[in-house]
C-alpha positions as a printed Julia matrix, in Angstrom:
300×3 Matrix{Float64}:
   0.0     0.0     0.0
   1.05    3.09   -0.63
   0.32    6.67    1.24
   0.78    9.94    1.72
   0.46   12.12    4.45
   0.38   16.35    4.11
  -0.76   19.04    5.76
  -2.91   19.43    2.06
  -4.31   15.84    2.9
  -3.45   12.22    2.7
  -3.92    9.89   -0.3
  -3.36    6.01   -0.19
  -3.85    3.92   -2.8
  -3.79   -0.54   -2.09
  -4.05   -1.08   -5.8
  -7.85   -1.0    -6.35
  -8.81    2.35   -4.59
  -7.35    5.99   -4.09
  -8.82    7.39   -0.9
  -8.32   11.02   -0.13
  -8.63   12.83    2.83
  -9.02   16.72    3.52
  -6.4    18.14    5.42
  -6.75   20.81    8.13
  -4.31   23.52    6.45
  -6.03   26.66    5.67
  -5.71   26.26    1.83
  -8.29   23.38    1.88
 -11.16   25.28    0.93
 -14.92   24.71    2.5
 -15.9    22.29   -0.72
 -13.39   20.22    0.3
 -13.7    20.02    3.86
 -17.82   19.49    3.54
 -16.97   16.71    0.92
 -15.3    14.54    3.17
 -13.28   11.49    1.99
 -13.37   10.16   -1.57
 -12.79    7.1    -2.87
 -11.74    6.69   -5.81
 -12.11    3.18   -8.04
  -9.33    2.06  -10.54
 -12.13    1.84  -13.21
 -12.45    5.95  -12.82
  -9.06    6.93  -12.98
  -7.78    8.29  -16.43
  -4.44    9.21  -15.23
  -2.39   10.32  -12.36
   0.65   13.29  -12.5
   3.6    15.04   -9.82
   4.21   18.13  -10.77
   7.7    19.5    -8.77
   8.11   22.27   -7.25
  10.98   24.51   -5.48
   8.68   24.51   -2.18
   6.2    22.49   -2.53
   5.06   20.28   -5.48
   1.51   19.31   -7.16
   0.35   15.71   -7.15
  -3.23   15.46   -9.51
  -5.47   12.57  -10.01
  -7.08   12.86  -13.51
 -10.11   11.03  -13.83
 -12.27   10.07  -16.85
 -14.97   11.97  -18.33
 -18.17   10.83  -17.23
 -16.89    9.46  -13.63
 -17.79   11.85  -11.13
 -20.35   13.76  -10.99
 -18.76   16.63   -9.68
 -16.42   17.17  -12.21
 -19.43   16.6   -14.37
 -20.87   20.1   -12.92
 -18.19   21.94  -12.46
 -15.97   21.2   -16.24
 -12.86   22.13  -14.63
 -13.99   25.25  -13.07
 -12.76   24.5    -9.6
 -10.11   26.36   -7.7
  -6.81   24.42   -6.47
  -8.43   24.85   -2.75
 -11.65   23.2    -3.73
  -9.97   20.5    -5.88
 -10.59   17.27   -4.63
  -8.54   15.63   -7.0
  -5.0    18.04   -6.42
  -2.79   17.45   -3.12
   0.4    20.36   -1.92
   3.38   18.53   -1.59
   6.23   19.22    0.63
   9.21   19.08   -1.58
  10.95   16.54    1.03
   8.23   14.25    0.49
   8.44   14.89   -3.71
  10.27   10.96   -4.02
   7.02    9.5    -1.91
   4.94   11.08   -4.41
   6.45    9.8    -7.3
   6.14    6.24   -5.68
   2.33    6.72   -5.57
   2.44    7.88   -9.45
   4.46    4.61  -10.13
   2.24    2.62   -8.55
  -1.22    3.57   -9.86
  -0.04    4.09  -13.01
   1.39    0.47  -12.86
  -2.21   -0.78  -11.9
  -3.61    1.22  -14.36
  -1.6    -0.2   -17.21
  -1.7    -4.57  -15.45
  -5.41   -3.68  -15.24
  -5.5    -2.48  -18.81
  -7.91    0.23  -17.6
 -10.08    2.84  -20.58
  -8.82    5.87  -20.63
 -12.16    6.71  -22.62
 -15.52    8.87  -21.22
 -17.96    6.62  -19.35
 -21.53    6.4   -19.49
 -21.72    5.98  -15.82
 -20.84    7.66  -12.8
 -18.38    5.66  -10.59
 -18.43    7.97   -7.16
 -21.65    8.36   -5.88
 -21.24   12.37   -5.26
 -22.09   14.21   -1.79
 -24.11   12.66    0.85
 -27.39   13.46    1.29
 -29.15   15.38    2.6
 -27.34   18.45    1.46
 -27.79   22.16    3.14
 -26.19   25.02    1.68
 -26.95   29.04    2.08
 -25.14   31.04   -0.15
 -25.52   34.1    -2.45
 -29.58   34.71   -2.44
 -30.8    31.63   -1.22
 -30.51   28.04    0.21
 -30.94   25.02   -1.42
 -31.63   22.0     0.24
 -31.77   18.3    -1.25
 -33.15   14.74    0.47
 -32.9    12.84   -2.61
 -36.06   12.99   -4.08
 -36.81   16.95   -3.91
 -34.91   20.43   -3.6
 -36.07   23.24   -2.26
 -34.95   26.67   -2.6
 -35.6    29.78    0.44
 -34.61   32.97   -0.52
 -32.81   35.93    1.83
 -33.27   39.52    2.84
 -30.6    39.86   -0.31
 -33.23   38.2    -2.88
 -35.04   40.48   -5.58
 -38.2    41.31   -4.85
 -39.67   40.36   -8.01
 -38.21   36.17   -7.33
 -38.81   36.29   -3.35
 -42.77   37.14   -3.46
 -43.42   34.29   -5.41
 -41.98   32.42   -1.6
 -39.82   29.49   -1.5
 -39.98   26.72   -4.25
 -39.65   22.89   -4.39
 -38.94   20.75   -7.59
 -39.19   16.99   -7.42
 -36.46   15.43   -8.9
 -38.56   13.85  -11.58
 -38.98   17.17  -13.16
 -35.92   18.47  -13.25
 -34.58   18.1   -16.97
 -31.12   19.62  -16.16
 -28.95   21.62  -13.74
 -26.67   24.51  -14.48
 -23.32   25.82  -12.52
 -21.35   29.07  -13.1
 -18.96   30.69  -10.32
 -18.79   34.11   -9.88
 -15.61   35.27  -11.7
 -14.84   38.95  -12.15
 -17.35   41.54  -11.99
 -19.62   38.22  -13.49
 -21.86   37.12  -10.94
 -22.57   32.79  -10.49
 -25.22   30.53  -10.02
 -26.81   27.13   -9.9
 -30.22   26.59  -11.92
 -32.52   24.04  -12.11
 -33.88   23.53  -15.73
 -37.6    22.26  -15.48
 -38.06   22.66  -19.29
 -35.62   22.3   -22.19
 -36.03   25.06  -24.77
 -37.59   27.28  -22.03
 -36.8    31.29  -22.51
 -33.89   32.07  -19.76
 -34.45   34.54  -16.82
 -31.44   36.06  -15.23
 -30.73   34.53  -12.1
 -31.5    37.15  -10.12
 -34.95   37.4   -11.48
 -35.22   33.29  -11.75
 -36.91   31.4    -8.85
 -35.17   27.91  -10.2
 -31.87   29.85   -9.53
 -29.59   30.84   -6.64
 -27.34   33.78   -7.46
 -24.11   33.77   -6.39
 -21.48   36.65   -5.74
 -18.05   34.82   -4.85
 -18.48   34.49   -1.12
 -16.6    32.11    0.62
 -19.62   29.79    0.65
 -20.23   29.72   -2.77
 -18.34   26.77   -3.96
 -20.47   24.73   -1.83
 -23.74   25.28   -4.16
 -21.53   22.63   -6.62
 -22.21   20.4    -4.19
 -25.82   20.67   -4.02
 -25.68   21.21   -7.84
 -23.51   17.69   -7.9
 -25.87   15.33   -5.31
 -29.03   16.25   -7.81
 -26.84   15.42  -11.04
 -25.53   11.89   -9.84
 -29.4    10.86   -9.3
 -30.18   12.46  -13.14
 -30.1     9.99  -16.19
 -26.21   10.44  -16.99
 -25.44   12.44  -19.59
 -23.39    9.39  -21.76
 -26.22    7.02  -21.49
 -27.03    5.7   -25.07
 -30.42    7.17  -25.5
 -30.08   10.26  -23.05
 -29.64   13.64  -23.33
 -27.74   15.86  -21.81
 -28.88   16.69  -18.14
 -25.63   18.37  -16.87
 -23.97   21.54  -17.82
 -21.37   23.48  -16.54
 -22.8    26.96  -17.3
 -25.56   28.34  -19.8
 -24.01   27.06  -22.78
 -25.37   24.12  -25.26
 -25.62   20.64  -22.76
 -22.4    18.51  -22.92
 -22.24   16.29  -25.82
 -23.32   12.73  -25.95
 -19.51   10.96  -27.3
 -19.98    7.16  -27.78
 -20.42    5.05  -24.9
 -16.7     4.05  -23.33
 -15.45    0.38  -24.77
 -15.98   -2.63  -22.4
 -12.8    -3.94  -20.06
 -10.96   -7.05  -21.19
 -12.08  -10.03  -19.87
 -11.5   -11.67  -16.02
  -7.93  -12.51  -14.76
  -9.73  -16.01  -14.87
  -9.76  -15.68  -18.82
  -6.17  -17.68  -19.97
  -6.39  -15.71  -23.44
  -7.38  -12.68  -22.23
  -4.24  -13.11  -19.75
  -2.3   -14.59  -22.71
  -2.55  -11.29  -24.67
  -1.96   -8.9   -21.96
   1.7   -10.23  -21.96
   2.03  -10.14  -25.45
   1.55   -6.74  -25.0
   3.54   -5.89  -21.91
   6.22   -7.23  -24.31
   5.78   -5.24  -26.98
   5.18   -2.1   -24.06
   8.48   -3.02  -22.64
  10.63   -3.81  -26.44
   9.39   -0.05  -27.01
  10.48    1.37  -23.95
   7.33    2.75  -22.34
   8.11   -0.41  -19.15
  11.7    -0.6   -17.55
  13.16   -3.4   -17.24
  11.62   -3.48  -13.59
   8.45   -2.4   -14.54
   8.01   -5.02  -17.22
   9.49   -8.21  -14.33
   7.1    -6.93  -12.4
   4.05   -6.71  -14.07
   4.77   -9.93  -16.04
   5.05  -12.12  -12.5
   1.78  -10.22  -11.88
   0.23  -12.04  -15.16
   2.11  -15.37  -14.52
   0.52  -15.38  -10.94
  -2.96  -15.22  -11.8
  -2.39  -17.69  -14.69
């Protein structure tokens, strides 16, 4: 097993699962700390990097499209703090980090893992149920509806109409933007593709958001509703997740199936064919390839 342990957090990986833990330092920012541990499966894991530094380095999980629904809402538009998937690394602890990269990235090549989008989610997103005030209003979901409550700072024109709820069954699609620049954020509930748009200060499916602290926490309520929508990759289903008010994410081809069982002799035949041919080109060490190769033999 191999682990990590920084003031950032602590990641260990035994070969089928990353788990990562929040640290206590005060660059781990609120989304992070509310989000708790995460496991993450081999299956969801499209990559993993160390970036060095002359204080402190990066490590980054990269996972594939279509995995977690988090990243699903938020396309990339999280800050390092609320980055699940990014760890601070001491630069005396740079060689342990590297070890981790070795080692998942040697699972992920013995395992023969996709690298391709999936048309499932493999983490199950933020416990429920989920509370969060921020920007104009509160959202609040149980798993079946969300309601929204609005503040002294809501419009008029959106709080008379009082508090809404939307059962999950008739929400089509969910929207998150954060604030950035003079550019106010939100999260938005779509009831009805094709519908004309309201600002989100006006819109009583929205919560506007200003770049508080708290804001990064609506992703989290925006993430809990979209990993109980159809996914987005689904042959047959469209789009129910964007990460702002552009066109829904497109629908790519549904991700190839994994090779067969270690209990399949061909199947375990071919993979060292091609940890051969891996290893003649020079992508495995010598070490690398011995290694993985026993692996093989062993469950032969």
């Amino acid at each position: 097993m191999a682990e990590i342990i920084q003031k950032d957090g602590t990641w260990t990986f035994d070969g089928d699962t990353v788990r990562i833990v929040p640290g206590s330092d005060r660059s781990v920012g609120l989304l992070r700390q509310s989000l708790g541990e995460v496991a993450v499966p081999l299956r969801a894991l499209g990559g993993i990097s160390f970036e060095p530094g002359k204080k402190a380095g990066r490590l980054r999980l990269r996972l594939r499209d279509g995995a977690d629904p988090l990243l699903q809402i938020t396309g990339g538009r999280l800050d390092d703090g609320s980055d699940p998937y990014r760890l601070s690394v001491e630069s005396d602890r740079s060689g342990v980090a590297e070890y981790i990269v070795d080692e998942v990235r040697h699972a992920l090549l013995l395992e023969q893992v996709e690298t391709g989008p999936l048309d499932a989610y493999l983490l199950p997103g933020p416990a429920l149920p989920i509370t969060v005030g921020a920007g104009d209003g509160t959202a609040t979901f149980d798993g079946d509806r969300i309601r929204l409550e609005w503040n002294w700072k809501t419009d008029e024109s959106k709080a008379s109409g009082g508090s809404r709820t939307l059962a999950l069954a008739d929400v089509q699609a969910v929207e998150w933007l954060p604030a950035a620049g003079l550019e106010n954020g939100y999260v938005r509930f779509v009831l009805s593709k094709g519908a004309g748009r309201v600002p989100p200060k006006y819109d009583p499916h929205a919560v506007e958001l200003w770049g508080f602290r708290k804001d990064p926490l609506m992703a989290l309520v925006a993430a809990a509703v979209v990993a109980r929508l159809p996914h987005p990759y689904a042959a047959g289903d469209s789009a129910a997740v964007t990460g702002a008010a552009s066109a829904p994410v497109p629908v790519p081809a549904p991700a190839a199936a994994l090779p067969p069982s270690g209990d399949d002799h061909d199947a375990l035949l071919r993979r060292l064919r091609e940890l051969g041919e891996l290893h003649q080109a020079g992508i495995l060490t010598d070490d690398e390839f011995s290694t993985a190769k026993a692996a093989v033999l062993k469950r032969m």
